[in-house]
Amino acid sequence: MACQCGNGGCGTDYGTPARVSEQMVEVEVDGITLTVPVGTSVMRAAAEAGVQIPKLCATDSLEPFGSCRLCLVEIEGRRGYPASCTTLVDNGMKVHTQTPKLADIRRGVMELYISDHPLDCLTCSANGNCELQDMAGVVGLREVRYGYEGENHLKSAKDTSNPYFTYDPSKCIVCNRCVRACEETQGTFALTIDSRGFASRVSPGQNEDFFDSECVSCGACVQACPTATLMEKSIIVHGQPDHRVVTTCAYCGVGCSFVAEMKGNQVVNMVPNKDGHANHGHSCVKGRFAWGYASHPDRITKPMIRENITDAWKEVSWDEAIQFAANRFKGIQAKYGKGSIGGIVSSRCTNEEDYLVQKLVRAAFGNNNVDTCARVCHSPTGYGLKQTLGESAGTQTFDSVMQADVIVVIGANPTDGHPVFGSQMKRRLREGAKLIVVDPRAIDLVKSPHIKADYHLKLRPGTNVAVANALSHVIVTEGLVDEAFVAERCEPQAFADWKNFVADASNSPEALEAATGVPAADIRAAARLYASAGNGAIYYGLGVTEHSQGSTMVMAIANLAMATGNIGRLGVGVNPLRGQNNVQGSCDMGSFPHELPGYRHVSDDVVRGEFEQAWGVTLEKEPGLRIPNMFEAALDGSYKGLYCQGEDIVQSDPNTQHVIAAMEQMECVVVQDLFLNETAKYAHVFLPGASFLEKDGTFTNAERRISRVRKVKEPLGGYGDWEATMMLAKAMGYDMHYDHPSQIMDEIARLVPTFHGVSYDKLEQLGSVQWPCNEHAPDGTPIMHIEEFVRGKGKFFVTRYVPTDEKVNQRFPLILTTGRILSHYNVGAQTRRTNNSAWHPEDILEIHPHDAEERGISDGDWVGIQSRAGDTVLHAKVSTRMQPGVVYTTFHHPFSGANVITTDNSDWATNCPEYKVTAVQVVKVTQPSDWQQRYRQFSAQQDDLLKHRETVKAQ
Ligand code: SF4
Ligand code: SF4
Ligand code: SF4
Ligand code: FES
């Protein structure tokens, strides 16, 4: 079962974690001498010498526990037989791992285990991948003297409640690996060992099954279990894999590396890659288990066309679909002008696909009407960090958090949105780092097992900038500025202006307390904590960007980091947690209407000249339309055609009614996707998209890390998305040709200075690389702005707090804010088609008990939510996570219509919608809203038009 890519992921288990120390010791294992860092276990030293000591309770992702007694060794000069996993090496130690006595003891231990273990190896789902089976072979077990008739656990009932894995206590050897994995790796503390001695068994919660317990289905325990006790259901169904391919998760911006375990063309398991630089062998429920959507029967695998959106679809050949789209686009341009069509790319697509779509729009459509879904999430990050620091990206690696002394989380919910990084952050917090949470809602991090935020600044939605200014006020007026850093690294005049501004009494925590709702004393204490931390690191998410002052807040965060010298080294920095897998990449690839790849403005003659020469066309120098401008132009009749790859604008963009009205005005909408999503219901051409399992390419995660996506099976629709874009370009009269996505990356590397050193060969060699990767940094750049900022001197910006126009009043007295949940991803098109829906079958409205009581609302009631834009109906959940006056929902289900109520307000600089602040009223109701009823009717019609499509025989 050799790893196909050579990147590992299936390698040696060294038994205990690696230790880092400048002090080394020399040890001899079975006559082999080696030097290892102080703190290394005998077991690990032996493994490093190539000697595998039998083991069951040890594995190198977990701290040693010393329970199975299989790993005993003899050490010269010591009495007895110490466990090699819990014994640390000493200088000059001489270890013997194989002696007749040790062999005897180990066989005895194995006899005991096997006497209480079902003898069903041949039919067991772990057959061929079971450490107990392996160890029985290794120790040479030939008989079980105790027999199998004694007291045992063989009749224990199996727990199959979790949708993705089973727990069979009859096979448990009580090695505790699962319990430690849940504590150390995941940080959920869902498992315990119940009872003592012979009666002891693993238990999720108090007499609960896995599904009802605290378990979040990350799979770490399943991964750690050495037997078939915890076993993936997919392996039970399909059997063990026959080959493996390393690839990258297609969900969130953590960008976890996975080993796709394959049996022929069938994915049988997705295992987090131990060598993955972003995840180090950990995963969350989405990447680990929620991949079944890729083979869901809803997948559309043949191109389709129709004249009008009220017509039934007609399956056609790829050629016919592409010609139909190109003819319509050309006709529209002839009638309405060159700028009447455009494209939208997705942060779910690869870098190569995003690059090609913007190239198609610029070179074949002849305009700059290209935008990305980052418009509606992190466009303020791009703008704000470029202005202040000089680069539109986060400054650190994820691993940097392990050096942070104070962690500030603003408007992000890492345990749900970025779960693997959330677990890493929790590990650092359990080690003693301090935590400040700035969030209107009590997210899990505020209080979870062994973690309690030092300060939770529970602000009113929409007042981020006021809180940041108040924090800055304290730092400036209490002498907490890192003057030396600022003097050396930042523009003096801009700093002086900012300092004067924040020092003003109007920015004091006391003056802003009424607006923010945060006690001034808490702001003062939090500011002191962050500013006087050895290393202070800020992590933020959409709770920062999706505001009318999103860009202002990003700049305010950069100001805070610069003022306190918390930038340019490990453990500090400004870290945007990107929502989707390739948000960073789609922005890097020039998907904005004003920027060519590498964040260079289209009006820059020199840069444009380089692209004109490479692409052989003349490029438009005026920026094109942003997504909201496309809708406006559609409504005024000047924008008529759209190519939308991998993005569902109808569900994800704000003010759904407005978006739909715009879509209905278009004469040619081409959607390329896996499913008939909400946008495709308004389309004239449907091109089958390829899932991440069906294509080669790269994703760039939130730490600028470029990782390979590898094809493990052929595209169900016959072509990768990049090939379809190429065909459309050709049909539009612009000939692009690539044989493989690696050639697209080569072109990107030629044209984008921060990518000059990136190639598929480099990625094979290094596993992944963080840009800038070029002649100055051939192996990439884990930490940015070390010696100087990318823009030279860091620039402070005055960040005046301007309250949003979205005001509460008597008619709309509550503020609705939105977020995401662990089990679902974005518009939910993928996760809703997996068993993740078992945890979250619908979006619900969280409401504080006071607000609920005032309105007579109880848990589970239908409630109507009305805003100035529209209204919808959801089930209510009464929750003290909320503060009075604020309600919350997620947006993963189209029927919820979360965006029917969000407004057109947006960030002043980037038009990123203000999803996080909508004034609403909530009332008890008995039936879905009018919009929901219309949605149901329209969706049923569209489903019918799909079902009754005119089909063609296989092409
Ligand atoms: S469930 Fe697996 S990992 Fe947990 S104690 Fe039992 S055998 Fe060990
Ligand atoms: S799946 Fe994850 S959260 Fe659930 S019990 Fe296992 S380790 Fe804990
Ligand atoms: S969804 Fe995010 S955290 Fe979960 S496995 Fe995928 S990349 Fe990792
Ligand atoms: S592996 Fe050392 S005691 Fe189990």
GROMACS .gro file of C-alpha atoms in nm, residues 376-701:
model
  326
  376VAL     CA    1  -1.880   3.882   0.080
  377CYS     CA    2  -1.635   3.759   0.344
  378HIS     CA    3  -1.274   3.873   0.360
  379SER     CA    4  -1.240   4.152   0.104
  380PRO     CA    5  -1.187   4.400   0.395
  381THR     CA    6  -0.892   4.187   0.507
  382GLY     CA    7  -0.733   4.227   0.167
  383TYR     CA    8  -0.788   4.601   0.173
  384GLY     CA    9  -0.708   4.672   0.538
  385LEU     CA   10  -0.389   4.467   0.562
  386LYS     CA   11  -0.260   4.595   0.229
  387GLN     CA   12  -0.304   4.954   0.347
  388THR     CA   13  -0.138   4.909   0.686
  389LEU     CA   14   0.117   4.631   0.642
  390GLY     CA   15   0.156   4.616   0.267
  391GLU     CA   16   0.031   4.262   0.202
  392SER     CA   17  -0.325   4.131   0.180
  393ALA     CA   18  -0.270   3.826   0.395
  394GLY     CA   19  -0.226   3.696   0.747
  395THR     CA   20   0.115   3.724   0.900
  396GLN     CA   21   0.176   3.386   1.068
  397THR     CA   22   0.169   3.008   1.050
  398PHE     CA   23  -0.097   2.830   1.255
  399ASP     CA   24   0.182   2.674   1.462
  400SER     CA   25   0.278   3.023   1.574
  401VAL     CA   26  -0.013   3.013   1.820
  402MET     CA   27   0.189   2.767   2.030
  403GLN     CA   28   0.425   3.057   2.116
  404ALA     CA   29   0.149   3.306   2.198
  405ASP     CA   30   0.114   3.427   2.557
  406VAL     CA   31  -0.208   3.620   2.505
  407ILE     CA   32  -0.456   3.522   2.237
  408VAL     CA   33  -0.720   3.769   2.124
  409VAL     CA   34  -1.010   3.624   1.925
  410ILE     CA   35  -1.227   3.886   1.759
  411GLY     CA   36  -1.545   3.798   1.570
  412ALA     CA   37  -1.438   3.442   1.504
  413ASN     CA   38  -1.553   3.108   1.637
  414PRO     CA   39  -1.257   2.879   1.573
  415THR     CA   40  -1.403   2.566   1.733
  416ASP     CA   41  -1.690   2.573   1.481
  417GLY     CA   42  -1.550   2.761   1.183
  418HIS     CA   43  -1.186   2.644   1.190
  419PRO     CA   44  -1.203   2.340   1.415
  420VAL     CA   45  -0.857   2.194   1.374
  421PHE     CA   46  -0.695   2.528   1.442
  422GLY     CA   47  -0.946   2.573   1.725
  423SER     CA   48  -0.810   2.253   1.882
  424GLN     CA   49  -0.454   2.375   1.845
  425MET     CA   50  -0.546   2.706   2.004
  426LYS     CA   51  -0.718   2.526   2.291
  427ARG     CA   52  -0.403   2.322   2.349
  428ARG     CA   53  -0.204   2.643   2.388
  429LEU     CA   54  -0.469   2.783   2.621
  430ARG     CA   55  -0.454   2.470   2.837
  431GLU     CA   56  -0.080   2.525   2.856
  432GLY     CA   57  -0.152   2.860   3.016
  433ALA     CA   58  -0.186   3.126   2.745
  434LYS     CA   59  -0.436   3.398   2.835
  435LEU     CA   60  -0.750   3.454   2.629
  436ILE     CA   61  -0.950   3.762   2.536
  437VAL     CA   62  -1.268   3.700   2.334
  438VAL     CA   63  -1.437   3.992   2.161
  439ASP     CA   64  -1.776   3.864   2.047
  440PRO     CA   65  -2.143   3.951   2.100
  441ARG     CA   66  -2.211   3.585   2.176
  442ALA     CA   67  -2.059   3.341   2.424
  443ILE     CA   68  -1.879   3.117   2.177
  444ASP     CA   69  -1.746   2.780   2.301
  445LEU     CA   70  -1.400   2.922   2.368
  446VAL     CA   71  -1.538   3.153   2.635
  447LYS     CA   72  -1.589   2.852   2.859
  448SER     CA   73  -1.510   2.494   2.770
  449PRO     CA   74  -1.334   2.209   2.953
  450HIS     CA   75  -1.013   2.343   3.110
  451ILE     CA   76  -1.050   2.677   2.930
  452LYS     CA   77  -1.200   3.000   3.047
  453ALA     CA   78  -1.155   3.334   2.873
  454ASP     CA   79  -0.981   3.589   3.095
  455TYR     CA   80  -1.200   3.856   2.937
  456HIS     CA   81  -1.508   3.820   2.724
  457LEU     CA   82  -1.582   4.161   2.577
  458LYS     CA   83  -1.946   4.099   2.489
  459LEU     CA   84  -1.995   4.394   2.261
  460ARG     CA   85  -2.306   4.512   2.080
  461PRO     CA   86  -2.290   4.400   1.714
  462GLY     CA   87  -2.159   4.680   1.496
  463THR     CA   88  -1.930   4.838   1.756
  464ASN     CA   89  -1.602   4.658   1.680
  465VAL     CA   90  -1.423   4.977   1.582
  466ALA     CA   91  -1.531   5.150   1.901
  467VAL     CA   92  -1.392   4.859   2.106
  468ALA     CA   93  -1.063   4.863   1.912
  469ASN     CA   94  -1.032   5.239   1.958
  470ALA     CA   95  -1.101   5.204   2.331
  471LEU     CA   96  -0.834   4.934   2.360
  472SER     CA   97  -0.593   5.159   2.170
  473HIS     CA   98  -0.682   5.452   2.394
  474VAL     CA   99  -0.573   5.255   2.700
  475ILE     CA  100  -0.251   5.141   2.531
  476VAL     CA  101  -0.159   5.495   2.429
  477THR     CA  102  -0.263   5.678   2.744
  478GLU     CA  103  -0.120   5.424   2.987
  479GLY     CA  104   0.224   5.418   2.825
  480LEU     CA  105   0.189   5.066   2.685
  481VAL     CA  106   0.306   5.146   2.332
  482ASP     CA  107   0.620   4.962   2.217
  483GLU     CA  108   0.792   5.290   2.132
  484ALA     CA  109   1.113   5.130   2.005
  485PHE     CA  110   0.924   4.908   1.760
  486VAL     CA  111   0.708   5.192   1.635
  487ALA     CA  112   1.005   5.429   1.598
  488GLU     CA  113   1.203   5.176   1.397
  489ARG     CA  114   0.930   5.012   1.192
  490CYS     CA  115   0.642   5.254   1.134
  491GLU     CA  116   0.572   5.584   0.955
  492PRO     CA  117   0.616   5.851   1.226
  493GLN     CA  118   0.359   6.103   1.107
  494ALA     CA  119   0.085   5.844   1.061
  495PHE     CA  120   0.161   5.708   1.407
  496ALA     CA  121   0.147   6.054   1.563
  497ASP     CA  122  -0.188   6.124   1.397
  498TRP     CA  123  -0.328   5.793   1.516
  499LYS     CA  124  -0.192   5.842   1.866
  500ASN     CA  125  -0.355   6.183   1.895
  501PHE     CA  126  -0.677   6.044   1.764
  502VAL     CA  127  -0.708   5.745   1.999
  503ALA     CA  128  -0.580   5.941   2.298
  504ASP     CA  129  -0.876   6.174   2.270
  505ALA     CA  130  -1.117   6.136   2.562
  506SER     CA  131  -1.398   6.051   2.317
  507ASN     CA  132  -1.220   5.722   2.253
  508SER     CA  133  -1.183   5.624   2.617
  509PRO     CA  134  -1.350   5.299   2.727
  510GLU     CA  135  -1.570   5.502   2.959
  511ALA     CA  136  -1.690   5.732   2.682
  512LEU     CA  137  -1.764   5.439   2.451
  513GLU     CA  138  -1.918   5.209   2.710
  514ALA     CA  139  -2.274   5.313   2.626
  515ALA     CA  140  -2.220   5.238   2.258
  516THR     CA  141  -2.028   4.912   2.292
  517GLY     CA  142  -2.205   4.771   2.596
  518VAL     CA  143  -1.868   4.655   2.729
  519PRO     CA  144  -1.773   4.762   3.083
  520ALA     CA  145  -1.486   5.012   3.065
  521ALA     CA  146  -1.295   4.825   3.334
  522ASP     CA  147  -1.292   4.510   3.120
  523ILE     CA  148  -1.161   4.701   2.819
  524ARG     CA  149  -0.888   4.857   3.030
  525ALA     CA  150  -0.784   4.523   3.178
  526ALA     CA  151  -0.792   4.347   2.840
  527ALA     CA  152  -0.583   4.621   2.678
  528ARG     CA  153  -0.322   4.595   2.952
  529LEU     CA  154  -0.313   4.219   2.920
  530TYR     CA  155  -0.264   4.224   2.541
  531ALA     CA  156  -0.012   4.507   2.541
  532SER     CA  157   0.202   4.367   2.818
  533ALA     CA  158   0.195   4.008   2.693
  534GLY     CA  159   0.530   3.873   2.588
  535ASN     CA  160   0.363   3.760   2.268
  536GLY     CA  161   0.014   3.885   2.183
  537ALA     CA  162  -0.160   3.732   1.883
  538ILE     CA  163  -0.487   3.846   1.726
  539TYR     CA  164  -0.713   3.605   1.538
  540TYR     CA  165  -1.021   3.737   1.367
  541GLY     CA  166  -1.298   3.630   1.136
  542LEU     CA  167  -1.611   3.743   0.960
  543GLY     CA  168  -1.735   3.907   1.278
  544VAL     CA  169  -1.477   4.171   1.193
  545THR     CA  170  -1.508   4.198   0.817
  546GLU     CA  171  -1.882   4.167   0.750
  547HIS     CA  172  -1.966   4.515   0.875
  548SER     CA  173  -2.011   4.860   0.727
  549GLN     CA  174  -1.675   4.937   0.892
  550GLY     CA  175  -1.515   4.600   0.813
  551SER     CA  176  -1.206   4.750   0.648
  552THR     CA  177  -1.175   5.010   0.925
  553MET     CA  178  -1.171   4.734   1.186
  554VAL     CA  179  -0.906   4.535   0.998
  555MET     CA  180  -0.689   4.848   1.000
  556ALA     CA  181  -0.769   4.903   1.369
  557ILE     CA  182  -0.644   4.551   1.442
  558ALA     CA  183  -0.324   4.613   1.247
  559ASN     CA  184  -0.282   4.941   1.443
  560LEU     CA  185  -0.310   4.749   1.771
  561ALA     CA  186  -0.051   4.493   1.665
  562MET     CA  187   0.194   4.758   1.542
  563ALA     CA  188   0.152   4.979   1.848
  564THR     CA  189   0.236   4.692   2.079
  565GLY     CA  190   0.516   4.549   1.863
  566ASN     CA  191   0.321   4.228   1.820
  567ILE     CA  192   0.420   4.160   1.464
  568GLY     CA  193   0.712   4.005   1.277
  569ARG     CA  194   0.797   3.704   1.494
  570LEU     CA  195   0.654   3.375   1.617
  571GLY     CA  196   0.364   3.390   1.862
  572VAL     CA  197   0.223   3.727   1.753
  573GLY     CA  198   0.064   3.876   1.444
  574VAL     CA  199  -0.260   3.958   1.272
  575ASN     CA  200  -0.433   3.643   1.164
  576PRO     CA  201  -0.750   3.644   0.955
  577LEU     CA  202  -0.925   3.308   0.980
  578ARG     CA  203  -1.047   3.258   0.625
  579GLY     CA  204  -1.384   3.091   0.591
  580GLN     CA  205  -1.361   2.876   0.282
  581ASN     CA  206  -1.075   2.655   0.175
  582ASN     CA  207  -0.934   2.886  -0.089
  583VAL     CA  208  -1.039   3.239   0.006
  584GLN     CA  209  -0.677   3.346   0.025
  585GLY     CA  210  -0.603   3.181  -0.309
  586SER     CA  211  -0.900   3.322  -0.497
  587CYS     CA  212  -0.792   3.672  -0.389
  588ASP     CA  213  -0.426   3.603  -0.475
  589MET     CA  214  -0.527   3.490  -0.822
  590GLY     CA  215  -0.662   3.827  -0.935
  591SER     CA  216  -1.030   3.754  -0.891
  592PHE     CA  217  -1.115   4.110  -0.793
  593PRO     CA  218  -1.230   4.349  -1.065
  594HIS     CA  219  -0.957   4.603  -0.989
  595GLU     CA  220  -0.661   4.371  -0.942
  596LEU     CA  221  -0.457   4.143  -1.162
  597PRO     CA  222  -0.306   3.830  -1.001
  598GLY     CA  223  -0.076   3.921  -0.713
  599TYR     CA  224  -0.284   4.222  -0.602
  600ARG     CA  225  -0.159   4.459  -0.874
  601HIS     CA  226  -0.402   4.729  -0.988
  602VAL     CA  227  -0.536   4.695  -1.341
  603SER     CA  228  -0.457   5.061  -1.405
  604ASP     CA  229  -0.083   4.999  -1.356
  605ASP     CA  230   0.051   5.017  -1.713
  606VAL     CA  231   0.366   4.819  -1.639
  607VAL     CA  232   0.186   4.530  -1.471
  608ARG     CA  233  -0.088   4.528  -1.731
  609GLY     CA  234   0.178   4.527  -1.998
  610GLU     CA  235   0.330   4.209  -1.854
  611PHE     CA  236  -0.004   4.031  -1.866
  612GLU     CA  237  -0.080   4.167  -2.213
  613GLN     CA  238   0.245   4.028  -2.340
  614ALA     CA  239   0.195   3.689  -2.170
  615TRP     CA  240  -0.168   3.656  -2.279
  616GLY     CA  241  -0.135   3.818  -2.622
  617VAL     CA  242  -0.426   4.060  -2.578
  618THR     CA  243  -0.490   4.421  -2.487
  619LEU     CA  244  -0.640   4.450  -2.140
  620GLU     CA  245  -0.895   4.694  -2.010
  621LYS     CA  246  -0.738   4.947  -1.771
  622GLU     CA  247  -1.058   5.043  -1.587
  623PRO     CA  248  -1.171   4.823  -1.295
  624GLY     CA  249  -1.475   4.609  -1.368
  625LEU     CA  250  -1.794   4.545  -1.172
  626ARG     CA  251  -1.803   4.406  -0.820
  627ILE     CA  252  -2.073   4.148  -0.747
  628PRO     CA  253  -2.321   4.402  -0.603
  629ASN     CA  254  -2.256   4.630  -0.901
  630MET     CA  255  -2.328   4.338  -1.134
  631PHE     CA  256  -2.670   4.303  -0.969
  632GLU     CA  257  -2.735   4.677  -1.000
  633ALA     CA  258  -2.629   4.675  -1.364
  634ALA     CA  259  -2.850   4.374  -1.433
  635LEU     CA  260  -3.145   4.560  -1.286
  636ASP     CA  261  -3.075   4.867  -1.497
  637GLY     CA  262  -3.047   4.649  -1.809
  638SER     CA  263  -2.677   4.689  -1.888
  639TYR     CA  264  -2.548   4.355  -1.754
  640LYS     CA  265  -2.694   4.046  -1.911
  641GLY     CA  266  -2.455   3.750  -1.893
  642LEU     CA  267  -2.274   3.571  -1.610
  643TYR     CA  268  -2.037   3.276  -1.586
  644CYS     CA  269  -2.048   3.154  -1.227
  645GLN     CA  270  -1.808   2.881  -1.129
  646GLY     CA  271  -1.855   2.702  -0.797
  647GLU     CA  272  -2.039   2.982  -0.621
  648ASP     CA  273  -2.400   3.010  -0.511
  649ILE     CA  274  -2.471   3.381  -0.512
  650VAL     CA  275  -2.848   3.343  -0.477
  651GLN     CA  276  -2.811   3.175  -0.139
  652SER     CA  277  -2.502   3.346  -0.009
  653ASP     CA  278  -2.539   3.709  -0.106
  654PRO     CA  279  -2.742   3.954   0.102
  655ASN     CA  280  -3.094   4.070   0.026
  656THR     CA  281  -3.207   3.763  -0.166
  657GLN     CA  282  -3.506   3.935  -0.326
  658HIS     CA  283  -3.273   4.190  -0.484
  659VAL     CA  284  -3.035   3.919  -0.609
  660ILE     CA  285  -3.320   3.717  -0.758
  661ALA     CA  286  -3.464   4.023  -0.931
  662ALA     CA  287  -3.121   4.079  -1.089
  663MET     CA  288  -3.084   3.715  -1.192
  664GLU     CA  289  -3.422   3.723  -1.362
  665GLN     CA  290  -3.303   4.009  -1.583
  666MET     CA  291  -3.008   3.814  -1.725
  667GLU     CA  292  -3.016   3.655  -2.067
  668CYS     CA  293  -2.741   3.402  -2.016
  669VAL     CA  294  -2.638   3.261  -1.679
  670VAL     CA  295  -2.386   2.979  -1.697
  671VAL     CA  296  -2.343   2.786  -1.372
  672GLN     CA  297  -2.067   2.533  -1.326
  673ASP     CA  298  -2.128   2.331  -1.012
  674LEU     CA  299  -2.180   1.988  -0.862
  675PHE     CA  300  -2.550   2.031  -0.793
  676LEU     CA  301  -2.846   2.235  -0.913
  677ASN     CA  302  -2.781   2.497  -0.648
  678GLU     CA  303  -2.998   2.803  -0.584
  679THR     CA  304  -2.817   3.006  -0.851
  680ALA     CA  305  -2.849   2.727  -1.107
  681LYS     CA  306  -3.224   2.751  -1.073
  682TYR     CA  307  -3.189   3.084  -1.258
  683ALA     CA  308  -2.938   2.951  -1.514
  684HIS     CA  309  -2.958   2.882  -1.887
  685VAL     CA  310  -2.648   2.664  -1.909
  686PHE     CA  311  -2.534   2.412  -1.651
  687LEU     CA  312  -2.182   2.272  -1.675
  688PRO     CA  313  -2.102   1.978  -1.444
  689GLY     CA  314  -1.835   2.072  -1.192
  690ALA     CA  315  -1.568   1.837  -1.061
  691SER     CA  316  -1.538   1.767  -0.689
  692PHE     CA  317  -1.204   1.810  -0.513
  693LEU     CA  318  -1.154   1.435  -0.544
  694GLU     CA  319  -1.171   1.463  -0.922
  695LYS     CA  320  -0.911   1.723  -1.002
  696ASP     CA  321  -0.552   1.833  -0.967
  697GLY     CA  322  -0.469   2.178  -0.841
  698THR     CA  323  -0.378   2.375  -0.531
  699PHE     CA  324  -0.556   2.550  -0.246
  700THR     CA  325  -0.405   2.832  -0.039
  701ASN     CA  326  -0.513   2.830   0.323
   0.00000   0.00000   0.00000
